[in-house]
Amino acid sequence: MTASKDQVSDGGTTRQRARLSVKAGRRAGMTLDVTVTSGGLLAIGGLVAAILMSTAVLVGVAGMASRSRGSA
């Protein structure tokens, strides 16, 4: 597995760039290239936060539903 990252600045916009290469055996392999701006990183962070908060709510509701079924 090989990973590298760098920063590229063009005209005031800073981009974060990352590359990940994974090989499994002799025949299977994958390379992933990602380039993200600071606004994109903020959007990704917001999406992850929303997913984590909604998961916590779903787990809480499921727990309440199973407790109400068990006591009836």
mmCIF file of N, CA, C and O in Angstrom:
data_model
loop_
_atom_site.group_PDB
_atom_site.id
_atom_site.type_symbol
_atom_site.label_atom_id
_atom_site.label_comp_id
_atom_site.label_asym_id
_atom_site.label_seq_id
_atom_site.Cartn_x
_atom_site.Cartn_y
_atom_site.Cartn_z
ATOM 1 N N MET A 1 0.847 -1.168 0.000
ATOM 2 C CA MET A 1 0.000 0.000 0.000
ATOM 3 C C MET A 1 0.892 1.229 0.000
ATOM 4 O O MET A 1 1.800 1.336 0.807
ATOM 5 N N THR A 2 0.629 2.152 -0.885
ATOM 6 C CA THR A 2 1.405 3.376 -0.992
ATOM 7 C C THR A 2 0.457 4.556 -0.909
ATOM 8 O O THR A 2 -0.578 4.569 -1.556
ATOM 9 N N ALA A 3 0.801 5.546 -0.115
ATOM 10 C CA ALA A 3 -0.025 6.736 0.011
ATOM 11 C C ALA A 3 0.856 7.967 -0.121
ATOM 12 O O ALA A 3 1.986 7.978 0.348
ATOM 13 N N SER A 4 0.356 8.992 -0.789
ATOM 14 C CA SER A 4 1.076 10.254 -0.890
ATOM 15 C C SER A 4 0.068 11.383 -0.916
ATOM 16 O O SER A 4 -1.085 11.191 -1.286
ATOM 17 N N LYS A 5 0.505 12.569 -0.505
ATOM 18 C CA LYS A 5 -0.386 13.724 -0.526
ATOM 19 C C LYS A 5 0.440 14.985 -0.735
ATOM 20 O O LYS A 5 1.618 15.037 -0.408
ATOM 21 N N ASP A 6 -0.175 16.002 -1.319
ATOM 22 C CA ASP A 6 0.479 17.287 -1.490
ATOM 23 C C ASP A 6 -0.575 18.374 -1.620
ATOM 24 O O ASP A 6 -1.763 18.107 -1.661
ATOM 25 N N GLN A 7 -0.112 19.622 -1.638
ATOM 26 C CA GLN A 7 -0.999 20.762 -1.785
ATOM 27 C C GLN A 7 -0.654 21.479 -3.081
ATOM 28 O O GLN A 7 0.513 21.664 -3.403
ATOM 29 N N VAL A 8 -1.679 21.898 -3.811
ATOM 30 C CA VAL A 8 -1.499 22.630 -5.057
ATOM 31 C C VAL A 8 -2.250 23.940 -4.934
ATOM 32 O O VAL A 8 -3.411 23.958 -4.540
ATOM 33 N N SER A 9 -1.607 25.043 -5.239
ATOM 34 C CA SER A 9 -2.254 26.348 -5.181
ATOM 35 C C SER A 9 -2.265 26.955 -6.574
ATOM 36 O O SER A 9 -1.228 27.057 -7.215
ATOM 37 N N ASP A 10 -3.470 27.323 -7.026
ATOM 38 C CA ASP A 10 -3.581 27.965 -8.341
ATOM 39 C C ASP A 10 -4.571 29.120 -8.260
ATOM 40 O O ASP A 10 -5.763 28.917 -8.129
ATOM 41 N N GLY A 11 -4.072 30.320 -8.311
ATOM 42 C CA GLY A 11 -4.939 31.490 -8.329
ATOM 43 C C GLY A 11 -5.726 31.697 -7.045
ATOM 44 O O GLY A 11 -6.864 32.108 -7.089
ATOM 45 N N GLY A 12 -5.157 31.410 -5.902
ATOM 46 C CA GLY A 12 -5.838 31.641 -4.637
ATOM 47 C C GLY A 12 -6.628 30.458 -4.117
ATOM 48 O O GLY A 12 -7.094 30.480 -2.999
ATOM 49 N N THR A 13 -6.815 29.425 -4.906
ATOM 50 C CA THR A 13 -7.535 28.239 -4.462
ATOM 51 C C THR A 13 -6.531 27.159 -4.093
ATOM 52 O O THR A 13 -5.718 26.765 -4.917
ATOM 53 N N THR A 14 -6.580 26.716 -2.851
ATOM 54 C CA THR A 14 -5.689 25.648 -2.416
ATOM 55 C C THR A 14 -6.422 24.328 -2.523
ATOM 56 O O THR A 14 -7.523 24.188 -2.017
ATOM 57 N N ARG A 15 -5.797 23.391 -3.183
ATOM 58 C CA ARG A 15 -6.391 22.069 -3.355
ATOM 59 C C ARG A 15 -5.553 21.055 -2.606
ATOM 60 O O ARG A 15 -4.337 21.104 -2.630
ATOM 61 N N GLN A 16 -6.219 20.146 -1.937
ATOM 62 C CA GLN A 16 -5.568 19.028 -1.271
ATOM 63 C C GLN A 16 -5.643 17.843 -2.221
ATOM 64 O O GLN A 16 -6.709 17.531 -2.729
ATOM 65 N N ARG A 17 -4.524 17.211 -2.459
ATOM 66 C CA ARG A 17 -4.486 16.082 -3.394
ATOM 67 C C ARG A 17 -3.919 14.866 -2.664
ATOM 68 O O ARG A 17 -2.949 14.976 -1.924
ATOM 69 N N ALA A 18 -4.539 13.708 -2.885
ATOM 70 C CA ALA A 18 -4.060 12.467 -2.262
ATOM 71 C C ALA A 18 -4.141 11.330 -3.274
ATOM 72 O O ALA A 18 -5.009 11.320 -4.141
ATOM 73 N N ARG A 19 -3.220 10.388 -3.148
ATOM 74 C CA ARG A 19 -3.214 9.199 -4.008
ATOM 75 C C ARG A 19 -2.955 7.992 -3.121
ATOM 76 O O ARG A 19 -2.076 8.006 -2.269
ATOM 77 N N LEU A 20 -3.740 6.943 -3.328
ATOM 78 C CA LEU A 20 -3.590 5.695 -2.580
ATOM 79 C C LEU A 20 -3.515 4.548 -3.577
ATOM 80 O O LEU A 20 -4.369 4.425 -4.443
ATOM 81 N N SER A 21 -2.477 3.734 -3.467
ATOM 82 C CA SER A 21 -2.314 2.556 -4.319
ATOM 83 C C SER A 21 -2.288 1.314 -3.442
ATOM 84 O O SER A 21 -1.532 1.252 -2.484
ATOM 85 N N VAL A 22 -3.139 0.335 -3.773
ATOM 86 C CA VAL A 22 -3.229 -0.909 -3.014
ATOM 87 C C VAL A 22 -3.082 -2.072 -3.988
ATOM 88 O O VAL A 22 -3.718 -2.087 -5.036
ATOM 89 N N LYS A 23 -2.249 -3.029 -3.642
ATOM 90 C CA LYS A 23 -2.098 -4.229 -4.457
ATOM 91 C C LYS A 23 -2.385 -5.445 -3.591
ATOM 92 O O LYS A 23 -1.948 -5.522 -2.455
ATOM 93 N N ALA A 24 -3.109 -6.388 -4.165
ATOM 94 C CA ALA A 24 -3.418 -7.649 -3.487
ATOM 95 C C ALA A 24 -2.963 -8.771 -4.415
ATOM 96 O O ALA A 24 -3.607 -9.066 -5.416
ATOM 97 N N GLY A 25 -1.839 -9.361 -4.099
ATOM 98 C CA GLY A 25 -1.293 -10.410 -4.959
ATOM 99 C C GLY A 25 -0.644 -9.820 -6.191
ATOM 100 O O GLY A 25 -0.262 -8.659 -6.232
ATOM 101 N N ARG A 26 -0.522 -10.635 -7.226
ATOM 102 C CA ARG A 26 0.134 -10.181 -8.451
ATOM 103 C C ARG A 26 -0.816 -9.532 -9.442
ATOM 104 O O ARG A 26 -0.416 -8.707 -10.250
ATOM 105 N N ARG A 27 -2.077 -9.914 -9.408
ATOM 106 C CA ARG A 27 -2.997 -9.480 -10.466
ATOM 107 C C ARG A 27 -3.974 -8.399 -10.043
ATOM 108 O O ARG A 27 -4.496 -7.682 -10.890
ATOM 109 N N ALA A 28 -4.262 -8.290 -8.781
ATOM 110 C CA ALA A 28 -5.286 -7.347 -8.333
ATOM 111 C C ALA A 28 -4.634 -6.100 -7.733
ATOM 112 O O ALA A 28 -3.696 -6.179 -6.952
ATOM 113 N N GLY A 29 -5.135 -4.960 -8.120
ATOM 114 C CA GLY A 29 -4.627 -3.707 -7.590
ATOM 115 C C GLY A 29 -5.602 -2.581 -7.854
ATOM 116 O O GLY A 29 -6.499 -2.701 -8.691
ATOM 117 N N MET A 30 -5.423 -1.492 -7.114
ATOM 118 C CA MET A 30 -6.325 -0.362 -7.255
ATOM 119 C C MET A 30 -5.550 0.907 -6.917
ATOM 120 O O MET A 30 -4.729 0.915 -6.010
ATOM 121 N N THR A 31 -5.804 1.976 -7.659
ATOM 122 C CA THR A 31 -5.221 3.282 -7.378
ATOM 123 C C THR A 31 -6.353 4.291 -7.273
ATOM 124 O O THR A 31 -7.240 4.330 -8.117
ATOM 125 N N LEU A 32 -6.328 5.101 -6.228
ATOM 126 C CA LEU A 32 -7.361 6.097 -5.975
ATOM 127 C C LEU A 32 -6.706 7.469 -5.937
ATOM 128 O O LEU A 32 -5.750 7.681 -5.189
ATOM 129 N N ASP A 33 -7.180 8.392 -6.763
ATOM 130 C CA ASP A 33 -6.710 9.776 -6.778
ATOM 131 C C ASP A 33 -7.855 10.682 -6.363
ATOM 132 O O ASP A 33 -8.966 10.569 -6.891
ATOM 133 N N VAL A 34 -7.590 11.608 -5.430
ATOM 134 C CA VAL A 34 -8.615 12.537 -4.954
ATOM 135 C C VAL A 34 -8.017 13.935 -4.906
ATOM 136 O O VAL A 34 -6.903 14.119 -4.426
ATOM 137 N N THR A 35 -8.754 14.914 -5.418
ATOM 138 C CA THR A 35 -8.383 16.318 -5.305
ATOM 139 C C THR A 35 -9.581 17.064 -4.741
ATOM 140 O O THR A 35 -10.685 16.979 -5.288
ATOM 141 N N VAL A 36 -9.369 17.791 -3.625
ATOM 142 C CA VAL A 36 -10.467 18.464 -2.933
ATOM 143 C C VAL A 36 -10.029 19.877 -2.555
ATOM 144 O O VAL A 36 -8.904 20.086 -2.103
ATOM 145 N N THR A 37 -10.925 20.843 -2.713
ATOM 146 C CA THR A 37 -10.661 22.207 -2.257
ATOM 147 C C THR A 37 -11.058 22.337 -0.794
ATOM 148 O O THR A 37 -11.673 21.434 -0.218
ATOM 149 N N SER A 38 -10.728 23.461 -0.175
ATOM 150 C CA SER A 38 -11.074 23.658 1.231
ATOM 151 C C SER A 38 -12.597 23.697 1.421
ATOM 152 O O SER A 38 -13.118 23.212 2.420
ATOM 153 N N GLY A 39 -13.321 24.226 0.458
ATOM 154 C CA GLY A 39 -14.784 24.210 0.521
ATOM 155 C C GLY A 39 -15.333 22.799 0.431
ATOM 156 O O GLY A 39 -16.314 22.447 1.092
ATOM 157 N N GLY A 40 -14.689 21.980 -0.396
ATOM 158 C CA GLY A 40 -15.089 20.580 -0.505
ATOM 159 C C GLY A 40 -14.849 19.829 0.790
ATOM 160 O O GLY A 40 -15.662 18.993 1.190
ATOM 161 N N LEU A 41 -13.721 20.108 1.459
ATOM 162 C CA LEU A 41 -13.453 19.474 2.756
ATOM 163 C C LEU A 41 -14.511 19.867 3.784
ATOM 164 O O LEU A 41 -14.957 19.034 4.584
ATOM 165 N N LEU A 42 -14.923 21.129 3.764
ATOM 166 C CA LEU A 42 -15.969 21.582 4.681
ATOM 167 C C LEU A 42 -17.289 20.875 4.396
ATOM 168 O O LEU A 42 -17.991 20.437 5.318
ATOM 169 N N ALA A 43 -17.631 20.709 3.122
ATOM 170 C CA ALA A 43 -18.863 20.013 2.749
ATOM 171 C C ALA A 43 -18.814 18.539 3.167
ATOM 172 O O ALA A 43 -19.802 18.002 3.678
ATOM 173 N N ILE A 44 -17.680 17.896 2.958
ATOM 174 C CA ILE A 44 -17.530 16.493 3.368
ATOM 175 C C ILE A 44 -17.675 16.364 4.875
ATOM 176 O O ILE A 44 -18.350 15.456 5.378
ATOM 177 N N GLY A 45 -17.060 17.269 5.617
ATOM 178 C CA GLY A 45 -17.192 17.250 7.081
ATOM 179 C C GLY A 45 -18.636 17.410 7.530
ATOM 180 O O GLY A 45 -19.098 16.745 8.457
ATOM 181 N N GLY A 46 -19.371 18.298 6.861
ATOM 182 C CA GLY A 46 -20.786 18.488 7.191
ATOM 183 C C GLY A 46 -21.620 17.252 6.907
ATOM 184 O O GLY A 46 -22.497 16.874 7.689
ATOM 185 N N LEU A 47 -21.344 16.595 5.786
ATOM 186 C CA LEU A 47 -22.069 15.366 5.443
ATOM 187 C C LEU A 47 -21.787 14.253 6.454
ATOM 188 O O LEU A 47 -22.706 13.547 6.887
ATOM 189 N N VAL A 48 -20.528 14.106 6.831
ATOM 190 C CA VAL A 48 -20.180 13.066 7.813
ATOM 191 C C VAL A 48 -20.855 13.350 9.145
ATOM 192 O O VAL A 48 -21.402 12.447 9.793
ATOM 193 N N ALA A 49 -20.844 14.600 9.580
ATOM 194 C CA ALA A 49 -21.495 14.960 10.836
ATOM 195 C C ALA A 49 -22.994 14.665 10.790
ATOM 196 O O ALA A 49 -23.560 14.125 11.751
ATOM 197 N N ALA A 50 -23.644 14.994 9.674
ATOM 198 C CA ALA A 50 -25.082 14.735 9.544
ATOM 199 C C ALA A 50 -25.382 13.237 9.574
ATOM 200 O O ALA A 50 -26.353 12.800 10.206
ATOM 201 N N ILE A 51 -24.556 12.451 8.919
ATOM 202 C CA ILE A 51 -24.758 10.994 8.918
ATOM 203 C C ILE A 51 -24.600 10.433 10.321
ATOM 204 O O ILE A 51 -25.411 9.613 10.770
ATOM 205 N N LEU A 52 -23.565 10.870 11.039
ATOM 206 C CA LEU A 52 -23.352 10.365 12.398
ATOM 207 C C LEU A 52 -24.486 10.762 13.339
ATOM 208 O O LEU A 52 -24.932 9.959 14.162
ATOM 209 N N MET A 53 -24.979 11.993 13.221
ATOM 210 C CA MET A 53 -26.089 12.423 14.081
ATOM 211 C C MET A 53 -27.370 11.666 13.761
ATOM 212 O O MET A 53 -28.111 11.274 14.659
ATOM 213 N N SER A 54 -27.666 11.436 12.485
ATOM 214 C CA SER A 54 -28.884 10.713 12.136
ATOM 215 C C SER A 54 -28.795 9.253 12.572
ATOM 216 O O SER A 54 -29.801 8.662 12.978
ATOM 217 N N THR A 55 -27.609 8.666 12.525
ATOM 218 C CA THR A 55 -27.441 7.288 12.993
ATOM 219 C C THR A 55 -27.707 7.196 14.484
ATOM 220 O O THR A 55 -28.359 6.257 14.951
ATOM 221 N N ALA A 56 -27.220 8.164 15.246
ATOM 222 C CA ALA A 56 -27.459 8.169 16.691
ATOM 223 C C ALA A 56 -28.957 8.269 16.994
ATOM 224 O O ALA A 56 -29.461 7.591 17.893
ATOM 225 N N VAL A 57 -29.679 9.075 16.244
ATOM 226 C CA VAL A 57 -31.129 9.205 16.448
ATOM 227 C C VAL A 57 -31.834 7.892 16.121
ATOM 228 O O VAL A 57 -32.709 7.434 16.873
ATOM 229 N N LEU A 58 -31.459 7.244 15.029
ATOM 230 C CA LEU A 58 -32.083 5.971 14.651
ATOM 231 C C LEU A 58 -31.835 4.890 15.696
ATOM 232 O O LEU A 58 -32.738 4.121 16.028
ATOM 233 N N VAL A 59 -30.629 4.834 16.229
ATOM 234 C CA VAL A 59 -30.324 3.837 17.260
ATOM 235 C C VAL A 59 -31.138 4.120 18.518
ATOM 236 O O VAL A 59 -31.676 3.202 19.149
ATOM 237 N N GLY A 60 -31.273 5.378 18.878
ATOM 238 C CA GLY A 60 -32.078 5.728 20.045
ATOM 239 C C GLY A 60 -33.544 5.363 19.878
ATOM 240 O O GLY A 60 -34.171 4.807 20.786
ATOM 241 N N VAL A 61 -34.105 5.640 18.723
ATOM 242 C CA VAL A 61 -35.510 5.308 18.447
ATOM 243 C C VAL A 61 -35.699 3.799 18.443
ATOM 244 O O VAL A 61 -36.682 3.270 18.977
ATOM 245 N N ALA A 62 -34.771 3.049 17.863
ATOM 246 C CA ALA A 62 -34.875 1.599 17.841
ATOM 247 C C ALA A 62 -34.809 1.035 19.250
ATOM 248 O O ALA A 62 -35.514 0.073 19.573
ATOM 249 N N GLY A 63 -33.974 1.612 20.098
ATOM 250 C CA GLY A 63 -33.880 1.159 21.481
ATOM 251 C C GLY A 63 -35.167 1.405 22.247
ATOM 252 O O GLY A 63 -35.629 0.558 23.018
ATOM 253 N N MET A 64 -35.790 2.567 22.024
ATOM 254 C CA MET A 64 -37.069 2.865 22.697
ATOM 255 C C MET A 64 -38.162 1.923 22.216
ATOM 256 O O MET A 64 -38.994 1.458 22.987
ATOM 257 N N ALA A 65 -38.171 1.615 20.922
ATOM 258 C CA ALA A 65 -39.199 0.730 20.363
ATOM 259 C C ALA A 65 -39.052 -0.685 20.923
ATOM 260 O O ALA A 65 -40.057 -1.327 21.249
ATOM 261 N N SER A 66 -37.820 -1.166 21.057
ATOM 262 C CA SER A 66 -37.640 -2.522 21.576
ATOM 263 C C SER A 66 -37.977 -2.587 23.073
ATOM 264 O O SER A 66 -38.501 -3.593 23.538
ATOM 265 N N ARG A 67 -37.727 -1.524 23.819
ATOM 266 C CA ARG A 67 -38.093 -1.514 25.243
ATOM 267 C C ARG A 67 -39.604 -1.489 25.435
ATOM 268 O O ARG A 67 -40.138 -2.137 26.314
ATOM 269 N N SER A 68 -40.328 -0.739 24.572
ATOM 270 C CA SER A 68 -41.786 -0.670 24.722
ATOM 271 C C SER A 68 -42.437 -1.992 24.311
ATOM 272 O O SER A 68 -43.457 -2.376 24.884
ATOM 273 N N ARG A 69 -41.874 -2.717 23.359
ATOM 274 C CA ARG A 69 -42.411 -4.019 22.983
ATOM 275 C C ARG A 69 -42.153 -5.073 24.054
ATOM 276 O O ARG A 69 -42.955 -5.948 24.289
ATOM 277 N N GLY A 70 -41.009 -4.986 24.691
ATOM 278 C CA GLY A 70 -40.651 -5.987 25.700
ATOM 279 C C GLY A 70 -41.477 -5.875 26.972
ATOM 280 O O GLY A 70 -41.740 -6.878 27.638
ATOM 281 N N SER A 71 -41.940 -4.694 27.342
ATOM 282 C CA SER A 71 -42.701 -4.525 28.585
ATOM 283 C C SER A 71 -44.189 -4.737 28.400
ATOM 284 O O SER A 71 -44.928 -4.818 29.350
ATOM 285 N N ALA A 72 -44.668 -4.823 27.176
ATOM 286 C CA ALA A 72 -46.106 -4.973 26.926
ATOM 287 C C ALA A 72 -46.559 -6.407 26.999
ATOM 288 O O ALA A 72 -45.925 -7.351 26.976
#
